[in-house]
Amino acid sequence: MNQPGLSAGDRPNENVRKVTLYRNGSIYTAADPFATAMVVDGDTVAWVGSEQAATSIADSTMDVIDLRGALVAPGFVDSHAHLTETGLALAGLSLTGVRSARELLDAVAAAGGTGTVIGHGWDETTWQDATLPTLEELEQASAGRQVYLSRIDVHSALVSSSLAASAGLAGMDGFTGDSGRVVRTAHTAARLAARRFSDTERSGYQEQALHHAASNGYVALAEMSAPHICGPEDLRMAMSWNRQQGKPQVLPYWGELASSEDHARSILDSVGPEVLGLAGDLNIDGSIGSRTAALRQDYSDAPGQRGNLYLSVDEAAKHLAACSLLGVQAGFHIIGDAGLDVALDALDAAAAEVGEQRIRAAGHRFEHVELADQAAVDKLARYSVTVSMQPSFDAVWGGPGRLYEQRLGGRSKAMNTFAAFYASGVPITFGSDSPVTPLSPWSSIRACLEHSNPDQRISARAAFLGHTRAGWRATKHRNPLMGQLVPGAPASFAVWEIEELMVQVADSRVQSWSTDPRARTPLLPALDTGTDPVCLQTVREGQELFAHESLRV
């Protein structure tokens, strides 16, 4: 089952409408929690039901796929991703395993190819000695090639002296001379300088990211573009994939600040009519790992530092009001509690200007929102703001002794409050922020079940809905059947090789009723086996995006 996958372009007759019967497996559907078969007619789910019924309707005109016990489930939606950055991380120098400056320099020295050395994933909090290499050490290790190495959170980077010169970093905020580390304005300039790609290169990175997503069961990804990341040409290319078959759908957002309704309209006109909103990575603050997330109190490991605010309340309020008047989504990248304070005060100010109903109707979305107390949660619920979160952040950095505790001390227990958001009725959806964390949906669901704070754990079913149906709702998609496998719904799903199906809940006290067949609770893969389910096929609206060669054997 672990053989290489085939892309849609490798298979003939992709445009021929056909009827496919999937049988002898498990179908995750609200229509029948015990369904073992499904019929797909063209781009639509036509029927779900039992194996006995499947036998009676099967005929020679159908393409019949024997699932051999596999699970068919709605395809995943990643609510926060970066295609070009993901492709770069897949193709570039991986630094997730380095544990010292010396190992990092050795990796740079061993990097093949020509041109700029682009790497991703270093995290000095895992090193015994957190000393970072200098500009000149990076220059020497690369033998004169320019170097750009993004930290795991992509809010800071290490650069060589030649890249610093090429990007004109001298004198910029966030550049400190001999140090190879850049943050804030200097980091933005360095990142853009390292990304002077040809269209062919950019296309290759994005296509690699989309194929990787499809091979992991994703049928759609929210592309969170912004001027400081790659520029409008990057978003336009990302949107162009939607005009081709055989790729996950790109849900495009553009993070540029608008000062008025006319300004917002002009921005949207400039980037293209497909853009869903001026939301996503419009940064109010930065990240915990780079100490640029804006906090109410000092960082525990850096007294006197409280991070950075990139937008004022007035700027954020004008942006929210402008988008609300147009009826499009606005949003921000928000990590710290002081950053969230700015966004919440801006919601109040915008509501005072254009009316609370317009704010609610626009369906704004905030990304990350890692530090939110109950008062903040209640206000987000009041304004119907969707919160787009990344469960794997907690899996990687939450818990005793890890990054969040290093940076925030006891405050880290109040991070990524999944259960609090659900309990208060805040719409919530999940993503990876790839390449910050991998496009690995079942690992992300497991992170919801195993949150480092037991009080914030949620059930596998709630987490699965947050990774599927909620992803479509967060985009204000008009079809209420998106993210479901019921008759009449778009045929967007993935097939998974599984070890066991079960109900998994955060609180063992409710396990007994949930597993009773009379509860009619759909089953999901057991996530405590040590391995994730293997994707055998991904289909978007009837078009096969990915398949293992073994699927039809």
XYZ file of C-alpha atoms in Angstrom:
553
model
C 0.000 0.000 0.000
C 2.944 2.366 0.399
C 3.852 2.570 -3.263
C 4.369 5.924 -5.000
C 1.227 7.787 -6.014
C 0.065 8.797 -9.459
C -0.904 12.354 -10.295
C -4.062 13.036 -12.265
C -1.983 13.819 -15.340
C -0.667 10.231 -15.387
C -4.136 8.786 -16.003
C -6.114 8.954 -19.265
C -9.753 9.933 -19.836
C -10.001 12.211 -16.823
C -12.821 14.220 -18.401
C -15.107 11.245 -19.108
C -18.083 11.205 -16.748
C -18.380 7.892 -15.027
C -20.180 6.133 -12.205
C -18.004 4.570 -9.526
C -19.125 2.166 -6.817
C -16.983 1.994 -3.691
C -17.846 -1.080 -1.628
C -16.658 -3.385 1.140
C -15.344 -0.621 3.379
C -16.573 2.080 5.751
C -18.142 5.369 4.664
C -18.012 8.326 7.050
C -21.440 9.828 6.474
C -24.224 11.373 8.489
C -26.713 9.696 6.153
C -25.918 6.223 7.514
C -23.200 5.731 10.153
C -23.023 2.026 9.252
C -22.686 2.539 5.494
C -20.141 0.336 3.743
C -20.656 1.461 0.135
C -20.993 4.670 -1.882
C -21.859 5.525 -5.482
C -20.267 8.553 -7.154
C -21.987 9.780 -10.311
C -19.721 12.232 -12.106
C -18.924 14.937 -9.577
C -21.651 14.072 -7.057
C -22.284 11.552 -4.308
C -25.336 9.685 -5.606
C -25.906 7.082 -2.892
C -24.546 5.626 0.353
C -25.693 2.418 1.956
C -25.058 -1.189 2.859
C -23.027 -3.906 1.192
C -26.179 -5.891 0.517
C -27.741 -2.954 -1.305
C -24.503 -2.368 -3.211
C -24.681 -5.907 -4.560
C -28.164 -5.277 -5.914
C -27.268 -2.028 -7.721
C -23.832 -2.943 -9.103
C -23.687 -3.361 -12.878
C -21.138 -3.620 -15.660
C -21.236 0.105 -16.474
C -19.764 1.012 -13.107
C -16.141 1.290 -12.125
C -16.161 -0.857 -8.982
C -13.499 -0.261 -6.317
C -13.170 -2.887 -3.603
C -12.138 -0.922 -0.534
C -10.975 -4.059 1.289
C -11.924 -2.492 4.612
C -10.643 1.007 3.855
C -12.366 4.163 5.091
C -13.917 6.747 2.762
C -14.221 10.135 4.475
C -14.746 13.755 3.445
C -11.565 15.321 2.090
C -9.543 17.563 4.362
C -9.434 21.348 4.087
C -6.313 23.089 5.381
C -7.482 26.470 6.632
C -4.063 28.128 6.645
C -1.258 27.193 4.279
C 1.402 28.732 2.021
C 1.904 26.887 -1.260
C 5.187 28.357 -2.454
C 6.712 28.217 1.013
C 5.594 24.600 1.366
C 7.117 23.689 -1.980
C 10.332 25.430 -1.018
C 10.479 23.489 2.246
C 9.877 20.207 0.425
C 12.550 20.937 -2.188
C 15.015 22.859 -0.070
C 17.348 22.196 2.815
C 15.557 20.678 5.819
C 16.955 21.882 9.133
C 14.455 20.333 11.517
C 16.995 17.791 12.706
C 19.964 20.091 13.384
C 20.848 20.525 17.048
C 23.629 23.111 17.007
C 25.109 25.951 15.008
C 27.867 23.616 13.908
C 25.399 21.075 12.519
C 23.530 23.859 10.750
C 26.702 25.170 9.119
C 27.652 21.650 8.066
C 24.229 21.246 6.447
C 24.694 24.492 4.527
C 28.149 23.394 3.380
C 26.745 20.092 2.129
C 23.813 21.676 0.272
C 23.824 20.826 -3.388
C 22.735 22.845 -6.371
C 23.475 26.401 -7.353
C 22.079 29.791 -6.473
C 20.696 30.793 -3.091
C 20.781 28.160 -0.354
C 17.207 28.125 0.968
C 16.485 26.092 4.074
C 13.764 25.817 6.674
C 13.047 24.457 10.114
C 15.841 25.306 12.560
C 14.772 25.769 16.178
C 17.431 26.934 18.607
C 15.243 26.053 21.619
C 16.084 22.396 20.945
C 19.839 23.073 20.975
C 22.002 22.604 24.058
C 23.833 25.805 23.088
C 21.421 28.294 21.493
C 24.202 30.444 19.989
C 23.404 31.195 16.342
C 25.951 31.423 13.498
C 27.090 34.813 12.233
C 26.709 36.347 8.787
C 30.283 35.499 7.872
C 30.125 31.937 9.188
C 27.135 31.333 6.935
C 28.935 32.996 4.022
C 31.974 30.774 4.480
C 29.902 27.596 4.890
C 28.099 28.265 1.598
C 31.311 29.146 -0.258
C 29.868 32.510 -1.233
C 26.361 31.455 -2.204
C 23.623 33.590 -0.692
C 21.890 31.921 2.256
C 18.362 32.278 3.633
C 17.311 29.826 6.379
C 13.862 30.360 7.913
C 13.240 29.530 11.539
C 10.553 26.890 12.102
C 7.950 29.635 12.753
C 9.033 31.606 9.619
C 9.015 34.874 11.582
C 12.797 35.159 11.633
C 15.685 33.754 9.617
C 19.429 33.332 9.329
C 21.110 35.018 6.363
C 24.600 35.255 4.927
C 26.512 38.498 4.425
C 26.030 38.387 0.638
C 22.242 38.052 0.971
C 22.217 40.858 3.552
C 24.056 43.075 1.081
C 21.807 42.094 -1.824
C 18.668 42.836 0.232
C 20.074 46.126 1.556
C 19.572 45.145 5.189
C 22.079 47.607 6.664
C 20.253 50.036 8.936
C 16.927 48.206 8.788
C 14.891 47.422 11.900
C 15.647 43.842 12.897
C 19.180 43.700 11.493
C 22.011 43.822 14.027
C 25.234 43.842 12.066
C 27.331 40.713 12.523
C 24.481 38.488 13.706
C 23.082 36.207 11.046
C 19.575 36.424 12.542
C 17.034 38.851 11.078
C 13.545 39.757 12.337
C 10.761 42.250 11.570
C 11.476 44.633 8.635
C 14.877 43.126 7.903
C 13.398 39.647 7.769
C 10.714 40.711 5.291
C 13.354 42.262 3.032
C 15.599 39.193 3.266
C 12.744 36.804 2.511
C 11.646 38.739 -0.565
C 15.243 38.986 -1.796
C 15.631 35.218 -1.516
C 12.437 34.650 -3.501
C 13.247 36.225 -6.844
C 11.896 33.240 -8.722
C 11.091 32.746 -12.346
C 7.498 31.804 -13.128
C 8.681 28.291 -13.931
C 10.359 27.915 -10.542
C 7.358 29.322 -8.687
C 4.998 27.028 -10.586
C 7.153 24.043 -9.732
C 7.147 24.820 -6.020
C 3.382 25.311 -5.930
C 2.653 22.184 -7.939
C 4.870 20.130 -5.645
C 2.980 21.492 -2.622
C -0.410 20.724 -4.178
C 0.583 17.173 -5.079
C 1.928 16.654 -1.560
C -1.353 17.932 -0.127
C -3.400 15.636 -2.360
C -1.299 12.646 -1.315
C -2.275 13.431 2.271
C -6.009 13.586 1.664
C -6.514 17.337 1.186
C -9.090 18.530 -1.330
C -8.612 22.237 -0.576
C -6.154 24.644 1.031
C -6.626 28.246 2.129
C -3.691 30.147 0.640
C -2.775 32.936 3.061
C -0.788 35.291 0.853
C 0.436 38.743 1.808
C 2.763 41.400 0.370
C 5.493 40.589 2.888
C 5.526 36.882 2.006
C 5.745 36.545 -1.762
C 3.758 39.299 -3.454
C 0.608 39.385 -5.625
C 2.159 37.435 -8.490
C 2.438 34.478 -6.124
C -1.263 34.592 -5.251
C -2.297 34.975 -8.888
C -0.372 31.844 -9.792
C -1.896 29.990 -6.829
C -5.384 30.956 -8.031
C -4.573 29.822 -11.560
C -4.438 26.190 -10.418
C -8.214 26.321 -9.914
C -8.585 26.552 -13.675
C -6.900 23.165 -14.032
C -8.257 19.743 -13.167
C -6.530 17.281 -10.913
C -5.422 19.656 -8.137
C -6.782 20.498 -4.682
C -8.831 23.681 -4.689
C -6.977 26.832 -3.673
C -9.020 29.117 -1.396
C -7.247 32.458 -1.851
C -6.829 35.221 0.743
C -4.734 38.380 0.502
C -3.392 40.048 3.657
C -3.163 43.712 2.704
C -4.370 46.565 4.930
C -7.328 48.636 3.652
C -8.045 52.128 4.955
C -11.498 52.634 3.422
C -14.207 50.859 1.448
C -12.878 52.256 -1.835
C -9.343 51.250 -0.919
C -10.465 47.714 -0.082
C -12.283 47.475 -3.414
C -9.209 48.662 -5.308
C -6.997 46.111 -3.561
C -9.382 43.286 -4.437
C -9.609 44.504 -8.040
C -5.823 44.530 -8.304
C -5.286 40.946 -7.134
C -8.289 39.343 -8.812
C -11.993 38.637 -8.345
C -11.401 35.123 -6.993
C -9.911 36.433 -3.734
C -12.196 35.535 -0.842
C -11.155 38.350 1.451
C -8.468 40.620 2.843
C -7.634 38.221 5.616
C -4.997 35.757 6.697
C -1.420 36.826 7.246
C -2.065 40.527 7.754
C 0.125 40.633 10.828
C -0.990 42.353 14.000
C 1.986 40.702 15.702
C 4.589 37.986 15.153
C 5.378 34.621 16.760
C 6.215 33.178 20.173
C 9.340 31.415 18.922
C 10.872 34.605 17.511
C 9.608 36.631 20.502
C 7.697 38.942 18.172
C 4.194 37.937 19.338
C 2.760 40.880 21.313
C 2.238 40.024 24.990
C 0.620 41.831 27.902
C 3.530 40.745 30.106
C 7.238 40.202 29.483
C 8.553 37.023 27.928
C 9.615 34.730 30.767
C 13.008 34.095 29.188
C 13.581 37.697 28.028
C 12.717 40.278 30.705
C 11.779 43.619 29.213
C 10.612 42.134 25.915
C 6.916 41.992 25.061
C 7.069 41.406 21.326
C 5.904 43.676 18.528
C 2.684 45.255 17.327
C 2.570 45.893 13.596
C -0.914 47.477 13.447
C -2.710 49.987 15.661
C -6.310 49.733 16.835
C -7.261 52.509 14.429
C -5.635 50.795 11.436
C -7.226 47.455 12.256
C -10.635 49.071 12.839
C -10.573 50.851 9.475
C -9.684 47.567 7.788
C -12.555 45.713 9.469
C -15.028 48.509 8.700
C -13.969 48.735 5.053
C -14.308 45.003 4.466
C -17.617 44.873 6.350
C -19.073 47.568 4.124
C -18.062 45.498 1.088
C -19.401 42.335 2.684
C -16.072 40.495 2.389
C -13.990 38.787 5.023
C -11.272 40.670 6.842
C -8.782 39.045 9.140
C -5.458 39.193 10.875
C -2.549 37.045 11.987
C -2.725 37.181 15.799
C -0.652 35.189 18.279
C -0.227 37.063 21.577
C -2.806 38.355 24.053
C -1.769 41.992 23.531
C -2.143 41.446 19.791
C -5.613 40.044 20.363
C -6.472 43.083 22.492
C -5.793 45.282 19.470
C -8.058 43.151 17.264
C -10.882 43.084 19.804
C -10.744 46.842 20.395
C -10.760 47.250 16.611
C -13.914 45.126 16.356
C -15.644 47.424 18.851
C -14.502 50.542 16.995
C -15.548 49.157 13.610
C -18.943 48.108 14.973
C -19.474 51.610 16.308
C -18.805 52.950 12.818
C -20.678 50.526 10.546
C -22.933 48.612 12.926
C -22.500 45.318 14.720
C -24.735 43.485 12.251
C -22.469 44.341 9.327
C -19.454 43.070 11.295
C -21.200 39.790 12.053
C -22.527 39.332 8.532
C -19.090 39.698 6.951
C -17.863 36.537 8.694
C -14.395 37.812 9.549
C -11.654 35.346 10.485
C -8.665 35.589 12.807
C -5.656 33.306 12.330
C -3.925 31.449 15.194
C -5.310 33.326 18.277
C -3.094 31.331 20.620
C -3.593 33.371 23.811
C -7.257 34.150 24.511
C -8.889 34.516 27.923
C -12.615 33.942 28.430
C -13.508 37.611 27.951
C -11.755 37.538 24.575
C -13.477 34.281 23.616
C -16.868 35.783 24.484
C -16.251 38.858 22.350
C -15.172 36.735 19.376
C -18.421 34.785 19.732
C -20.431 38.015 19.918
C -19.006 39.215 16.608
C -19.223 35.773 14.918
C -15.508 35.784 14.169
C -14.153 32.467 12.922
C -10.885 31.400 14.553
C -8.470 29.447 12.359
C -6.091 27.453 14.570
C -3.195 25.036 14.179
C -3.451 22.043 16.554
C 0.050 20.816 15.765
C 1.476 23.984 17.318
C 0.571 22.547 20.706
C 1.820 19.087 19.768
C 5.225 20.490 18.828
C 5.677 23.326 21.338
C 3.166 22.782 24.155
C 3.758 20.930 27.422
C 6.399 20.943 30.170
C 9.843 22.181 29.177
C 8.940 22.973 25.589
C 9.049 26.251 23.697
C 5.811 27.753 24.988
C 6.710 27.110 28.612
C 10.231 28.448 28.007
C 8.859 31.668 26.539
C 5.731 32.156 28.682
C 6.074 30.096 31.847
C 2.703 29.285 33.427
C 0.846 31.341 30.832
C 1.546 28.594 28.302
C -1.212 26.441 29.844
C -3.756 28.953 28.537
C -2.669 28.604 24.904
C -4.635 27.134 21.994
C -7.900 26.826 23.914
C -9.832 24.568 21.544
C -12.446 23.455 24.082
C -13.079 26.997 25.323
C -13.799 28.221 21.809
C -16.171 25.338 21.120
C -17.964 25.736 24.453
C -18.597 29.426 23.775
C -19.841 28.944 20.228
C -16.897 30.498 18.407
C -16.683 29.051 14.875
C -13.376 27.218 14.699
C -11.446 25.644 11.852
C -8.069 23.976 11.675
C -4.996 24.119 9.479
C -1.252 23.548 9.493
C 0.321 26.897 8.580
C 2.471 24.691 6.328
C 5.441 24.670 6.177
C 5.466 25.627 9.887
C 3.892 22.262 10.672
C 3.381 19.421 8.162
C 0.364 18.744 5.972
C -0.536 15.773 8.155
C -4.262 15.874 8.960
C -4.562 12.840 11.209
C -1.599 14.020 13.297
C -3.393 17.350 13.623
C -6.566 15.602 14.811
C -4.496 13.612 17.299
C -3.103 16.897 18.618
C -6.672 17.973 19.446
C -7.254 14.735 21.347
C -3.938 14.973 23.205
C -3.705 18.706 23.964
C -1.023 19.402 26.572
C -3.761 20.938 28.757
C -6.391 18.214 29.326
C -9.075 20.866 29.841
C -8.689 21.988 26.213
C -8.953 18.585 24.556
C -11.803 17.921 22.139
C -13.183 14.745 20.597
C -11.862 13.256 17.388
C -15.234 13.913 15.773
C -15.144 17.621 16.666
C -11.559 17.832 15.465
C -12.420 16.014 12.219
C -15.276 18.417 11.505
C -12.899 21.307 12.213
C -10.535 19.923 9.581
C -13.248 19.262 6.966
C -16.728 20.792 6.936
C -15.729 23.795 9.060
C -12.982 24.645 6.585
C -15.596 25.256 3.896
C -17.835 27.209 6.238
C -14.933 29.469 7.192
C -14.734 30.575 3.554
C -18.479 31.393 3.508
C -19.004 28.707 0.867
C -22.589 28.756 -0.358
C -23.068 24.987 -0.662
C -24.084 23.649 2.781
C -23.237 20.097 1.719
C -19.511 20.805 1.257
C -17.454 18.582 3.535
C -20.084 15.843 3.794
C -20.668 12.526 2.043
C -24.433 12.510 1.584
C -26.514 12.155 -1.577
C -26.331 15.350 -3.587
C -23.052 16.521 -2.047
C -19.931 17.214 -4.119
C -17.842 14.045 -4.409
C -14.790 15.343 -2.524
C -13.241 12.683 -0.333
C -10.222 10.576 0.527
C -9.805 6.829 0.927
C -7.697 5.651 3.867
C -6.014 2.381 4.762
C -6.754 1.978 8.464
C -5.977 -0.380 11.320
C -9.106 0.145 13.418
C -12.179 2.390 13.657
C -13.508 3.726 16.928
C -15.059 6.677 18.749
C -12.441 8.818 20.477
C -13.454 11.492 22.932
C -11.564 13.864 25.185
C -13.515 12.844 28.304
C -13.638 9.125 29.101
C -16.897 9.633 31.053
C -18.862 9.908 27.789
C -17.089 7.098 25.980
C -19.674 4.465 26.907
C -22.673 6.070 25.230
C -20.632 7.197 22.231
C -19.526 3.679 21.373
C -22.995 2.194 21.751
C -24.269 1.415 18.221
C -27.600 2.968 19.179
C -25.854 6.360 19.400
C -25.247 6.111 15.620
C -21.926 7.915 16.001
C -19.769 7.674 12.842
C -16.429 6.010 13.477
C -12.970 7.427 12.754
C -9.529 5.796 12.606
C -7.947 4.897 15.925
C -5.197 7.445 16.473
C -3.434 5.746 19.377
C -1.817 3.032 17.265
C 1.445 4.882 16.654
C 0.886 5.263 12.926
C -1.380 7.490 10.843
C -3.805 6.123 8.233
C -2.322 5.860 4.738
C -3.993 7.813 1.940
C -4.975 5.544 -0.951
C -6.941 8.015 -3.051
C -8.020 11.667 -3.024
C -10.941 12.909 -5.134
C -12.252 16.457 -5.556
C -15.689 16.833 -7.122
C -15.287 13.559 -8.976
C -11.754 14.282 -10.228
C -9.065 11.967 -8.937
C -6.177 13.995 -7.506
C -4.062 11.177 -6.173
C -4.065 7.387 -6.074
C -1.753 4.647 -4.933
C -0.968 2.157 -7.641
C -2.343 -0.512 -5.307
C -5.829 1.027 -5.137
C -7.286 -0.963 -8.041
C -5.076 -4.048 -7.766
